[in-house]
């Protein structure tokens, strides 16, 4: 069984691992509901007791799957986390209706951990306009919410402002060994530590990126522990931080779930040697990848159909693995589906949603030119 720890600030005993319902397995375009339910129940049976969803995950299907998966269990034996995705609401009333709908979909009278979702400057402004936090505080008084927190994607000053303006019981931030210094995640973490607010972690493997490092990049890990998965280093690193209450992972199959559970069973924080290996890996990644896309897809959907995260992922693979032919093939596959960067009209609808502050249209133009360059080079090489 996975480790559980009492988080004194919350008075709750929580498993070190949380199941995030944003990357369930799919059958074509549709979520494989039976498989997703099976995964959630298996996690529950393995001792995971924190389950996190949102109305925007899998276009609303994730909450329904949660409702179905947990209807067979005693409600007091697991924690549900759900979120107010304020950007999908057009009015204060819609926001209130959404909350009530979430309770019904999840088949519950209360939500254990409720978050104002993905707060950045714009979402925070809208949340204030709709009196969202006051409404959720009222829901807490009525017993419909047990703990109120927020998830965050913006800069440190915005984070500090949010923490200063309301009383929060927990906060969820993107934290992994690559973003620790790269994206200023350490500053956010330290702020929570200073205020003694429990830290829920999302993106521990950076949208899968830290699970797929090539052998060259992962050499310090493989030298030390050849049989351990590359992803395990990311999960163990983040779990070693004392202010971290729970680590969320959006698991898509049984193997991932079993790997994560085994890592956080009889868990020991990383030792000096392991931390040194992580530092070496960070250094080698930092040298090659200059677009810090996490694949969160908050920039989507682009009105012109550009598949921004897929294009950045293809570029990132090129930078890390150096396989030019694969890059050209991957990019052509994206273009074939009408989702290439050449369709970008610089409307800027995407850029303000990017938690990583990536200059998306500029980077897309750069990648498209790079594709043309690499394609020409490959064709020239073939003719020789
Ligand atoms: S700037 Fe380009 S990629 Fe971004 S939403 Fe507009 S058309 Fe799409
Ligand atoms: S470009 Fe930004 S918003 Fe879009 S997937 Fe990448 S990190 Fe997320």
mmCIF file of C-alpha atoms and ligand atoms in Angstrom:
data_model
loop_
_atom_site.group_PDB
_atom_site.id
_atom_site.type_symbol
_atom_site.label_atom_id
_atom_site.label_comp_id
_atom_site.label_asym_id
_atom_site.label_seq_id
_atom_site.Cartn_x
_atom_site.Cartn_y
_atom_site.Cartn_z
ATOM 1 C CA UNK A 1 0.000 0.000 0.000
ATOM 2 C CA UNK A 2 1.175 3.490 -0.832
ATOM 3 C CA UNK A 3 2.362 5.761 2.003
ATOM 4 C CA UNK A 4 -0.160 8.083 3.610
ATOM 5 C CA UNK A 5 0.774 10.983 5.849
ATOM 6 C CA UNK A 6 -1.158 13.219 8.175
ATOM 7 C CA UNK A 7 -0.988 16.807 6.881
ATOM 8 C CA UNK A 8 -1.393 18.680 10.165
ATOM 9 C CA UNK A 9 -2.515 22.009 8.651
ATOM 10 C CA UNK A 10 -5.426 20.179 6.991
ATOM 11 C CA UNK A 11 -6.031 17.495 9.592
ATOM 12 C CA UNK A 12 -6.259 14.932 6.777
ATOM 13 C CA UNK A 13 -4.274 11.795 6.089
ATOM 14 C CA UNK A 14 -3.374 11.883 2.415
ATOM 15 C CA UNK A 15 -1.575 9.418 0.143
ATOM 16 C CA UNK A 16 1.689 10.782 -1.242
ATOM 17 C CA UNK A 17 0.345 10.225 -4.759
ATOM 18 C CA UNK A 18 -2.841 11.788 -6.157
ATOM 19 C CA UNK A 19 -4.596 10.563 -9.270
ATOM 20 C CA UNK A 20 -5.122 13.395 -11.757
ATOM 21 C CA UNK A 21 -8.021 12.735 -14.148
ATOM 22 C CA UNK A 22 -6.719 14.694 -17.131
ATOM 23 C CA UNK A 23 -4.924 12.014 -19.144
ATOM 24 C CA UNK A 24 -7.179 8.997 -19.195
ATOM 25 C CA UNK A 25 -6.625 6.377 -21.917
ATOM 26 C CA UNK A 26 -8.498 6.945 -25.171
ATOM 27 C CA UNK A 27 -10.203 4.941 -27.901
ATOM 28 C CA UNK A 28 -9.596 7.209 -30.883
ATOM 29 C CA UNK A 29 -10.874 10.637 -29.827
ATOM 30 C CA UNK A 30 -13.068 9.326 -27.002
ATOM 31 C CA UNK A 31 -12.006 8.538 -23.452
ATOM 32 C CA UNK A 32 -12.033 4.821 -22.729
ATOM 33 C CA UNK A 33 -14.498 5.088 -19.840
ATOM 34 C CA UNK A 34 -14.284 1.451 -18.682
ATOM 35 C CA UNK A 35 -10.498 1.537 -18.642
ATOM 36 C CA UNK A 36 -10.481 4.904 -16.840
ATOM 37 C CA UNK A 37 -12.862 3.594 -14.165
ATOM 38 C CA UNK A 38 -10.678 0.498 -13.782
ATOM 39 C CA UNK A 39 -7.576 2.668 -13.296
ATOM 40 C CA UNK A 40 -9.222 4.846 -10.647
ATOM 41 C CA UNK A 41 -10.505 1.832 -8.728
ATOM 42 C CA UNK A 42 -7.138 0.103 -8.943
ATOM 43 C CA UNK A 43 -5.467 3.254 -7.560
ATOM 44 C CA UNK A 44 -7.995 3.318 -4.717
ATOM 45 C CA UNK A 45 -7.311 -0.334 -3.925
ATOM 46 C CA UNK A 46 -3.572 0.417 -3.860
ATOM 47 C CA UNK A 47 -4.133 3.032 -1.178
ATOM 48 C CA UNK A 48 -4.310 6.231 -3.247
ATOM 49 C CA UNK A 49 -6.974 8.379 -1.575
ATOM 50 C CA UNK A 50 -6.699 11.779 -3.329
ATOM 51 C CA UNK A 51 -8.420 12.075 -6.720
ATOM 52 C CA UNK A 52 -8.298 15.290 -8.708
ATOM 53 C CA UNK A 53 -10.545 16.338 -11.585
ATOM 54 C CA UNK A 54 -11.895 19.466 -13.299
ATOM 55 C CA UNK A 55 -14.795 20.342 -15.569
ATOM 56 C CA UNK A 56 -12.401 21.060 -18.441
ATOM 57 C CA UNK A 57 -10.622 17.693 -18.277
ATOM 58 C CA UNK A 58 -11.624 15.497 -21.209
ATOM 59 C CA UNK A 59 -14.377 18.017 -22.042
ATOM 60 C CA UNK A 60 -16.381 17.202 -18.916
ATOM 61 C CA UNK A 61 -15.985 13.416 -19.158
ATOM 62 C CA UNK A 62 -13.429 13.235 -16.351
ATOM 63 C CA UNK A 63 -15.897 14.362 -13.652
ATOM 64 C CA UNK A 64 -18.470 11.849 -14.955
ATOM 65 C CA UNK A 65 -15.884 9.058 -14.806
ATOM 66 C CA UNK A 66 -15.058 10.027 -11.214
ATOM 67 C CA UNK A 67 -18.762 9.906 -10.341
ATOM 68 C CA UNK A 68 -19.031 6.405 -11.788
ATOM 69 C CA UNK A 69 -15.753 5.055 -10.381
ATOM 70 C CA UNK A 70 -16.369 6.032 -6.771
ATOM 71 C CA UNK A 71 -20.090 5.359 -6.419
ATOM 72 C CA UNK A 72 -19.265 1.894 -5.033
ATOM 73 C CA UNK A 73 -17.072 3.169 -2.197
ATOM 74 C CA UNK A 74 -17.792 4.614 1.238
ATOM 75 C CA UNK A 75 -17.525 8.400 0.710
ATOM 76 C CA UNK A 76 -15.429 8.880 3.825
ATOM 77 C CA UNK A 77 -12.618 6.657 2.480
ATOM 78 C CA UNK A 78 -11.351 8.952 -0.311
ATOM 79 C CA UNK A 79 -10.823 12.635 -1.059
ATOM 80 C CA UNK A 80 -12.213 14.355 -4.122
ATOM 81 C CA UNK A 81 -10.560 17.451 -5.528
ATOM 82 C CA UNK A 82 -12.416 19.530 -8.122
ATOM 83 C CA UNK A 83 -12.032 23.030 -9.508
ATOM 84 C CA UNK A 84 -13.793 26.211 -10.535
ATOM 85 C CA UNK A 85 -12.519 26.827 -14.080
ATOM 86 C CA UNK A 86 -13.702 30.408 -14.093
ATOM 87 C CA UNK A 87 -12.945 31.003 -17.784
ATOM 88 C CA UNK A 88 -15.781 28.668 -18.846
ATOM 89 C CA UNK A 89 -18.346 30.785 -16.934
ATOM 90 C CA UNK A 90 -20.021 33.786 -18.547
ATOM 91 C CA UNK A 91 -21.702 35.086 -15.406
ATOM 92 C CA UNK A 92 -21.732 34.776 -11.635
ATOM 93 C CA UNK A 93 -24.878 32.642 -11.888
ATOM 94 C CA UNK A 94 -23.232 30.279 -14.374
ATOM 95 C CA UNK A 95 -20.380 29.861 -11.910
ATOM 96 C CA UNK A 96 -22.804 28.955 -9.116
ATOM 97 C CA UNK A 97 -24.697 26.566 -11.388
ATOM 98 C CA UNK A 98 -21.450 24.902 -12.402
ATOM 99 C CA UNK A 99 -20.569 24.206 -8.775
ATOM 100 C CA UNK A 100 -23.947 22.581 -8.105
ATOM 101 C CA UNK A 101 -23.621 20.560 -11.312
ATOM 102 C CA UNK A 102 -20.205 19.322 -10.229
ATOM 103 C CA UNK A 103 -21.668 17.960 -6.988
ATOM 104 C CA UNK A 104 -24.327 16.104 -8.974
ATOM 105 C CA UNK A 105 -21.870 14.757 -11.553
ATOM 106 C CA UNK A 106 -19.533 13.541 -8.838
ATOM 107 C CA UNK A 107 -22.548 12.042 -6.986
ATOM 108 C CA UNK A 108 -21.559 13.662 -3.712
ATOM 109 C CA UNK A 109 -22.771 16.238 -1.181
ATOM 110 C CA UNK A 110 -19.343 17.756 -0.646
ATOM 111 C CA UNK A 111 -15.942 18.146 -2.254
ATOM 112 C CA UNK A 112 -12.934 17.664 0.007
ATOM 113 C CA UNK A 113 -10.458 19.892 -1.820
ATOM 114 C CA UNK A 114 -11.876 22.613 -4.009
ATOM 115 C CA UNK A 115 -9.596 24.843 -6.080
ATOM 116 C CA UNK A 116 -10.024 28.062 -7.968
ATOM 117 C CA UNK A 117 -8.497 26.689 -11.144
ATOM 118 C CA UNK A 118 -5.408 27.921 -12.942
ATOM 119 C CA UNK A 119 -5.210 31.359 -11.383
ATOM 120 C CA UNK A 120 -3.233 33.861 -13.370
ATOM 121 C CA UNK A 121 -3.736 37.597 -13.605
ATOM 122 C CA UNK A 122 -6.742 37.338 -15.949
ATOM 123 C CA UNK A 123 -8.482 34.424 -14.243
ATOM 124 C CA UNK A 124 -7.964 36.009 -10.833
ATOM 125 C CA UNK A 125 -9.513 39.253 -12.067
ATOM 126 C CA UNK A 126 -12.523 37.368 -13.412
ATOM 127 C CA UNK A 127 -12.811 35.321 -10.210
ATOM 128 C CA UNK A 128 -12.953 38.555 -8.236
ATOM 129 C CA UNK A 129 -15.522 40.113 -10.581
ATOM 130 C CA UNK A 130 -17.758 37.056 -10.061
ATOM 131 C CA UNK A 131 -17.145 37.051 -6.263
ATOM 132 C CA UNK A 132 -15.949 33.511 -6.786
ATOM 133 C CA UNK A 133 -13.858 33.157 -3.655
ATOM 134 C CA UNK A 134 -16.596 34.627 -1.431
ATOM 135 C CA UNK A 135 -19.067 32.187 -3.001
ATOM 136 C CA UNK A 136 -16.741 29.235 -2.378
ATOM 137 C CA UNK A 137 -16.161 30.390 1.202
ATOM 138 C CA UNK A 138 -19.935 30.338 1.643
ATOM 139 C CA UNK A 139 -20.043 26.801 0.177
ATOM 140 C CA UNK A 140 -17.435 25.880 2.759
ATOM 141 C CA UNK A 141 -19.586 27.319 5.565
ATOM 142 C CA UNK A 142 -22.461 25.203 4.233
ATOM 143 C CA UNK A 143 -20.264 22.078 4.357
ATOM 144 C CA UNK A 144 -20.184 21.597 0.578
ATOM 145 C CA UNK A 145 -16.426 22.229 0.498
ATOM 146 C CA UNK A 146 -14.001 20.991 3.136
ATOM 147 C CA UNK A 147 -10.791 22.772 2.119
ATOM 148 C CA UNK A 148 -10.400 25.731 -0.220
ATOM 149 C CA UNK A 149 -7.302 26.363 -2.318
ATOM 150 C CA UNK A 150 -6.181 27.399 -5.772
ATOM 151 C CA UNK A 151 -3.985 26.183 -8.584
ATOM 152 C CA UNK A 152 -1.610 28.637 -10.111
ATOM 153 C CA UNK A 153 0.108 29.527 -13.410
ATOM 154 C CA UNK A 154 1.688 32.936 -13.358
ATOM 155 C CA UNK A 155 4.534 34.962 -11.897
ATOM 156 C CA UNK A 156 5.618 35.308 -8.285
ATOM 157 C CA UNK A 157 4.083 38.803 -7.708
ATOM 158 C CA UNK A 158 0.644 37.516 -8.757
ATOM 159 C CA UNK A 159 1.095 34.476 -6.511
ATOM 160 C CA UNK A 160 1.979 36.657 -3.552
ATOM 161 C CA UNK A 161 -0.971 38.972 -4.193
ATOM 162 C CA UNK A 162 -3.407 36.030 -4.217
ATOM 163 C CA UNK A 163 -1.935 34.643 -0.993
ATOM 164 C CA UNK A 164 -2.095 38.066 0.656
ATOM 165 C CA UNK A 165 -5.685 38.807 -0.293
ATOM 166 C CA UNK A 166 -7.436 35.642 0.914
ATOM 167 C CA UNK A 167 -6.985 32.855 3.427
ATOM 168 C CA UNK A 168 -6.054 29.691 1.579
ATOM 169 C CA UNK A 169 -5.718 26.236 3.032
ATOM 170 C CA UNK A 170 -3.537 24.849 0.251
ATOM 171 C CA UNK A 171 -2.105 25.763 -3.137
ATOM 172 C CA UNK A 172 -1.318 23.697 -6.190
ATOM 173 C CA UNK A 173 1.698 24.653 -8.263
ATOM 174 C CA UNK A 174 3.699 23.251 -11.140
ATOM 175 C CA UNK A 175 6.824 21.812 -9.592
ATOM 176 C CA UNK A 176 9.518 19.578 -10.984
ATOM 177 C CA UNK A 177 13.291 19.518 -11.009
ATOM 178 C CA UNK A 178 13.500 21.312 -14.331
ATOM 179 C CA UNK A 179 11.163 24.194 -13.424
ATOM 180 C CA UNK A 180 12.657 24.625 -9.942
ATOM 181 C CA UNK A 181 14.980 27.344 -11.128
ATOM 182 C CA UNK A 182 14.106 27.583 -14.816
ATOM 183 C CA UNK A 183 10.540 28.775 -14.234
ATOM 184 C CA UNK A 184 10.892 30.274 -10.777
ATOM 185 C CA UNK A 185 8.994 27.413 -9.126
ATOM 186 C CA UNK A 186 11.369 27.492 -6.176
ATOM 187 C CA UNK A 187 10.195 31.009 -5.298
ATOM 188 C CA UNK A 188 6.560 29.867 -5.216
ATOM 189 C CA UNK A 189 7.441 26.841 -3.131
ATOM 190 C CA UNK A 190 9.435 28.937 -0.637
ATOM 191 C CA UNK A 191 6.507 31.325 -0.268
ATOM 192 C CA UNK A 192 4.230 28.434 0.689
ATOM 193 C CA UNK A 193 6.882 27.110 3.038
ATOM 194 C CA UNK A 194 7.160 30.515 4.718
ATOM 195 C CA UNK A 195 3.388 30.667 5.232
ATOM 196 C CA UNK A 196 3.187 26.970 6.150
ATOM 197 C CA UNK A 197 0.592 26.306 3.451
ATOM 198 C CA UNK A 198 0.547 22.734 2.122
ATOM 199 C CA UNK A 199 1.776 22.460 -1.448
ATOM 200 C CA UNK A 200 0.000 20.197 -3.940
ATOM 201 C CA UNK A 201 2.208 19.482 -6.931
ATOM 202 C CA UNK A 202 1.139 19.242 -10.564
ATOM 203 C CA UNK A 203 3.285 18.470 -13.602
ATOM 204 C CA UNK A 204 5.919 16.509 -11.656
ATOM 205 C CA UNK A 205 7.150 14.990 -14.932
ATOM 206 C CA UNK A 206 6.458 18.137 -16.937
ATOM 207 C CA UNK A 207 3.719 16.725 -19.151
ATOM 208 C CA UNK A 208 5.697 13.517 -19.691
ATOM 209 C CA UNK A 209 8.853 15.287 -20.838
ATOM 210 C CA UNK A 210 10.898 14.208 -17.825
ATOM 211 C CA UNK A 211 9.776 10.619 -18.361
ATOM 212 C CA UNK A 212 11.204 10.385 -21.870
ATOM 213 C CA UNK A 213 14.746 11.701 -21.588
ATOM 214 C CA UNK A 214 17.140 10.006 -23.977
ATOM 215 C CA UNK A 215 20.038 7.889 -22.715
ATOM 216 C CA UNK A 216 22.592 10.642 -23.118
ATOM 217 C CA UNK A 217 20.563 13.103 -21.069
ATOM 218 C CA UNK A 218 19.571 10.506 -18.476
ATOM 219 C CA UNK A 219 23.072 9.068 -18.085
ATOM 220 C CA UNK A 220 23.589 10.267 -14.483
ATOM 221 C CA UNK A 221 20.347 8.458 -13.520
ATOM 222 C CA UNK A 222 21.198 5.275 -15.407
ATOM 223 C CA UNK A 223 24.702 5.167 -13.941
ATOM 224 C CA UNK A 224 23.298 5.293 -10.437
ATOM 225 C CA UNK A 225 20.145 3.158 -10.821
ATOM 226 C CA UNK A 226 20.038 1.362 -14.191
ATOM 227 C CA UNK A 227 16.775 -0.434 -13.448
ATOM 228 C CA UNK A 228 14.776 2.508 -12.212
ATOM 229 C CA UNK A 229 12.428 4.321 -14.638
ATOM 230 C CA UNK A 230 13.421 7.811 -15.779
ATOM 231 C CA UNK A 231 10.037 9.161 -14.626
ATOM 232 C CA UNK A 232 10.699 7.845 -11.135
ATOM 233 C CA UNK A 233 13.439 10.413 -10.610
ATOM 234 C CA UNK A 234 11.015 13.263 -11.174
ATOM 235 C CA UNK A 235 8.383 11.813 -8.838
ATOM 236 C CA UNK A 236 10.912 11.041 -6.113
ATOM 237 C CA UNK A 237 12.605 14.433 -6.397
ATOM 238 C CA UNK A 238 9.407 16.367 -5.868
ATOM 239 C CA UNK A 239 8.182 14.041 -3.105
ATOM 240 C CA UNK A 240 11.391 14.688 -1.197
ATOM 241 C CA UNK A 241 10.439 18.337 -0.615
ATOM 242 C CA UNK A 242 9.010 18.644 2.917
ATOM 243 C CA UNK A 243 6.256 21.196 2.148
ATOM 244 C CA UNK A 244 4.809 18.941 -0.544
ATOM 245 C CA UNK A 245 1.594 17.327 0.702
ATOM 246 C CA UNK A 246 0.705 15.382 -2.416
ATOM 247 C CA UNK A 247 2.004 14.802 -5.943
ATOM 248 C CA UNK A 248 -0.532 14.662 -8.746
ATOM 249 C CA UNK A 249 0.051 12.418 -11.691
ATOM 250 C CA UNK A 250 -2.280 12.096 -14.687
ATOM 251 C CA UNK A 251 -1.770 8.389 -15.265
ATOM 252 C CA UNK A 252 -2.857 6.793 -18.546
ATOM 253 C CA UNK A 253 -2.173 3.119 -17.924
ATOM 254 C CA UNK A 254 -1.705 0.455 -15.269
ATOM 255 C CA UNK A 255 2.093 0.333 -15.673
ATOM 256 C CA UNK A 256 2.415 4.047 -14.839
ATOM 257 C CA UNK A 257 0.121 3.669 -11.868
ATOM 258 C CA UNK A 258 2.007 0.667 -10.512
ATOM 259 C CA UNK A 259 5.371 2.375 -11.031
ATOM 260 C CA UNK A 260 4.244 5.540 -9.223
ATOM 261 C CA UNK A 261 2.669 3.628 -6.355
ATOM 262 C CA UNK A 262 5.779 1.516 -5.854
ATOM 263 C CA UNK A 263 7.955 4.656 -5.788
ATOM 264 C CA UNK A 264 5.903 6.182 -3.010
ATOM 265 C CA UNK A 265 5.572 3.075 -0.902
ATOM 266 C CA UNK A 266 8.045 3.025 2.019
ATOM 267 C CA UNK A 267 9.326 6.282 0.573
ATOM 268 C CA UNK A 268 12.709 7.695 1.557
ATOM 269 C CA UNK A 269 13.660 11.231 0.462
ATOM 270 C CA UNK A 270 16.480 11.481 -2.091
ATOM 271 C CA UNK A 271 20.033 11.327 -0.775
ATOM 272 C CA UNK A 272 22.935 13.635 -1.709
ATOM 273 C CA UNK A 273 24.140 11.376 -4.498
ATOM 274 C CA UNK A 274 20.703 11.223 -6.105
ATOM 275 C CA UNK A 275 20.253 14.986 -5.847
ATOM 276 C CA UNK A 276 23.624 15.482 -7.532
ATOM 277 C CA UNK A 277 22.506 13.231 -10.402
ATOM 278 C CA UNK A 278 19.360 15.359 -10.818
ATOM 279 C CA UNK A 279 21.460 18.546 -10.915
ATOM 280 C CA UNK A 280 23.606 17.078 -13.695
ATOM 281 C CA UNK A 281 20.558 16.105 -15.746
ATOM 282 C CA UNK A 282 19.022 19.574 -15.325
ATOM 283 C CA UNK A 283 22.191 21.159 -16.595
ATOM 284 C CA UNK A 284 22.317 19.003 -19.698
ATOM 285 C CA UNK A 285 18.626 19.588 -20.531
ATOM 286 C CA UNK A 286 18.884 23.295 -20.001
ATOM 287 C CA UNK A 287 21.607 23.474 -22.586
ATOM 288 C CA UNK A 288 19.427 22.088 -25.375
ATOM 289 C CA UNK A 289 15.741 22.949 -25.025
ATOM 290 C CA UNK A 290 14.818 26.613 -25.302
ATOM 291 C CA UNK A 291 10.980 26.353 -25.433
ATOM 292 C CA UNK A 292 9.684 25.445 -21.956
ATOM 293 C CA UNK A 293 6.300 24.081 -23.124
ATOM 294 C CA UNK A 294 4.728 21.665 -20.612
ATOM 295 C CA UNK A 295 1.954 20.471 -22.936
ATOM 296 C CA UNK A 296 -0.735 21.851 -20.590
ATOM 297 C CA UNK A 297 -2.820 22.927 -23.629
ATOM 298 C CA UNK A 298 -4.167 26.067 -21.953
ATOM 299 C CA UNK A 299 -3.330 27.897 -25.206
ATOM 300 C CA UNK A 300 -5.790 25.730 -27.137
ATOM 301 C CA UNK A 301 -7.949 25.750 -29.172
ATOM 302 C CA UNK A 302 -6.345 27.990 -31.746
ATOM 303 C CA UNK A 303 -9.033 29.479 -34.051
ATOM 304 C CA UNK A 304 -6.841 28.642 -37.054
ATOM 305 C CA UNK A 305 -6.390 25.033 -35.980
ATOM 306 C CA UNK A 306 -2.692 25.288 -35.147
ATOM 307 C CA UNK A 307 -1.742 22.472 -32.768
ATOM 308 C CA UNK A 308 0.637 24.533 -30.658
ATOM 309 C CA UNK A 309 1.617 21.924 -28.013
ATOM 310 C CA UNK A 310 2.192 19.217 -30.633
ATOM 311 C CA UNK A 311 4.430 21.507 -32.679
ATOM 312 C CA UNK A 312 6.433 22.463 -29.584
ATOM 313 C CA UNK A 313 6.674 18.803 -28.606
ATOM 314 C CA UNK A 314 8.098 17.920 -32.037
ATOM 315 C CA UNK A 315 10.618 20.744 -31.680
ATOM 316 C CA UNK A 316 11.540 19.699 -28.171
ATOM 317 C CA UNK A 317 12.190 16.117 -29.349
ATOM 318 C CA UNK A 318 14.433 17.495 -32.080
ATOM 319 C CA UNK A 319 16.401 19.566 -29.575
ATOM 320 C CA UNK A 320 16.787 16.731 -27.121
ATOM 321 C CA UNK A 321 17.172 13.703 -29.363
ATOM 322 C CA UNK A 322 18.618 15.457 -32.399
ATOM 323 C CA UNK A 323 16.727 13.299 -34.927
ATOM 324 C CA UNK A 324 16.106 15.625 -37.838
ATOM 325 C CA UNK A 325 14.258 13.122 -40.019
ATOM 326 C CA UNK A 326 11.825 12.325 -37.195
ATOM 327 C CA UNK A 327 11.250 16.023 -36.659
ATOM 328 C CA UNK A 328 10.453 16.554 -40.356
ATOM 329 C CA UNK A 329 8.117 13.523 -40.334
ATOM 330 C CA UNK A 330 6.405 14.575 -37.105
ATOM 331 C CA UNK A 331 5.906 18.109 -38.331
ATOM 332 C CA UNK A 332 4.577 16.929 -41.705
ATOM 333 C CA UNK A 333 2.098 14.712 -39.895
ATOM 334 C CA UNK A 334 0.835 17.791 -38.013
ATOM 335 C CA UNK A 335 0.619 19.779 -41.266
ATOM 336 C CA UNK A 336 -1.212 16.935 -42.998
ATOM 337 C CA UNK A 337 -3.982 17.292 -40.421
ATOM 338 C CA UNK A 338 -4.182 21.029 -41.124
ATOM 339 C CA UNK A 339 -2.611 21.939 -37.771
ATOM 340 C CA UNK A 340 0.760 23.320 -38.901
ATOM 341 C CA UNK A 341 2.312 26.618 -37.837
ATOM 342 C CA UNK A 342 1.894 28.076 -41.339
ATOM 343 C CA UNK A 343 -1.773 28.748 -40.464
ATOM 344 C CA UNK A 344 -0.888 31.095 -37.610
ATOM 345 C CA UNK A 345 -2.243 34.599 -38.296
ATOM 346 C CA UNK A 346 -0.722 36.109 -35.119
ATOM 347 C CA UNK A 347 -4.135 36.856 -33.609
ATOM 348 C CA UNK A 348 -2.488 36.425 -30.155
ATOM 349 C CA UNK A 349 -5.491 34.553 -28.714
ATOM 350 C CA UNK A 350 -3.143 31.884 -27.384
ATOM 351 C CA UNK A 351 -0.262 33.849 -25.898
ATOM 352 C CA UNK A 352 -1.960 35.294 -22.800
ATOM 353 C CA UNK A 353 -3.072 31.799 -21.703
ATOM 354 C CA UNK A 354 0.416 30.345 -21.671
ATOM 355 C CA UNK A 355 1.588 29.838 -18.066
ATOM 356 C CA UNK A 356 5.159 29.612 -19.358
ATOM 357 C CA UNK A 357 4.914 33.026 -21.068
ATOM 358 C CA UNK A 358 6.130 31.564 -24.350
ATOM 359 C CA UNK A 359 6.059 33.996 -27.288
ATOM 360 C CA UNK A 360 3.966 31.422 -29.152
ATOM 361 C CA UNK A 361 3.571 33.011 -32.632
ATOM 362 C CA UNK A 362 7.298 33.864 -32.827
ATOM 363 C CA UNK A 363 8.309 30.389 -31.791
ATOM 364 C CA UNK A 364 5.867 28.830 -34.263
ATOM 365 C CA UNK A 365 7.325 30.905 -37.089
ATOM 366 C CA UNK A 366 10.823 29.888 -36.046
ATOM 367 C CA UNK A 367 9.868 26.195 -35.997
ATOM 368 C CA UNK A 368 8.178 26.393 -39.392
ATOM 369 C CA UNK A 369 11.318 27.932 -40.913
ATOM 370 C CA UNK A 370 13.419 25.306 -39.188
ATOM 371 C CA UNK A 371 11.232 22.596 -40.723
ATOM 372 C CA UNK A 372 11.708 24.091 -44.214
ATOM 373 C CA UNK A 373 15.446 24.281 -43.653
ATOM 374 C CA UNK A 374 15.744 20.699 -42.376
ATOM 375 C CA UNK A 375 13.520 19.368 -45.143
ATOM 376 C CA UNK A 376 15.672 21.068 -47.814
ATOM 377 C CA UNK A 377 18.831 19.693 -46.193
ATOM 378 C CA UNK A 378 17.437 16.170 -46.089
ATOM 379 C CA UNK A 379 16.292 16.337 -49.717
ATOM 380 C CA UNK A 380 19.679 17.666 -50.815
ATOM 381 C CA UNK A 381 21.395 14.857 -48.921
ATOM 382 C CA UNK A 382 19.153 12.255 -50.616
ATOM 383 C CA UNK A 383 20.042 13.563 -54.083
ATOM 384 C CA UNK A 384 23.767 13.271 -53.500
HETATM 385 S S1 LIG B 1 -1.503 33.564 -32.529
HETATM 386 FE FE1 LIG B 1 -1.419 31.947 -34.054
HETATM 387 S S2 LIG B 1 -1.273 30.068 -32.885
HETATM 388 FE FE2 LIG B 1 -1.946 31.635 -31.473
HETATM 389 S S3 LIG B 1 -4.189 31.458 -31.498
HETATM 390 FE FE3 LIG B 1 -3.630 33.014 -33.018
HETATM 391 S S4 LIG B 1 -3.463 31.904 -34.953
HETATM 392 FE FE4 LIG B 1 -3.419 30.394 -33.293
HETATM 393 S S1 LIG B 2 2.472 26.721 -25.302
HETATM 394 FE FE1 LIG B 2 2.118 27.303 -23.176
HETATM 395 S S2 LIG B 2 -0.085 27.064 -22.893
HETATM 396 FE FE2 LIG B 2 0.438 25.993 -24.762
HETATM 397 S S3 LIG B 2 0.771 23.869 -24.135
HETATM 398 FE FE3 LIG B 2 2.756 24.887 -24.094
HETATM 399 S S4 LIG B 2 3.013 25.610 -21.991
HETATM 400 FE FE4 LIG B 2 0.830 25.135 -22.257
#
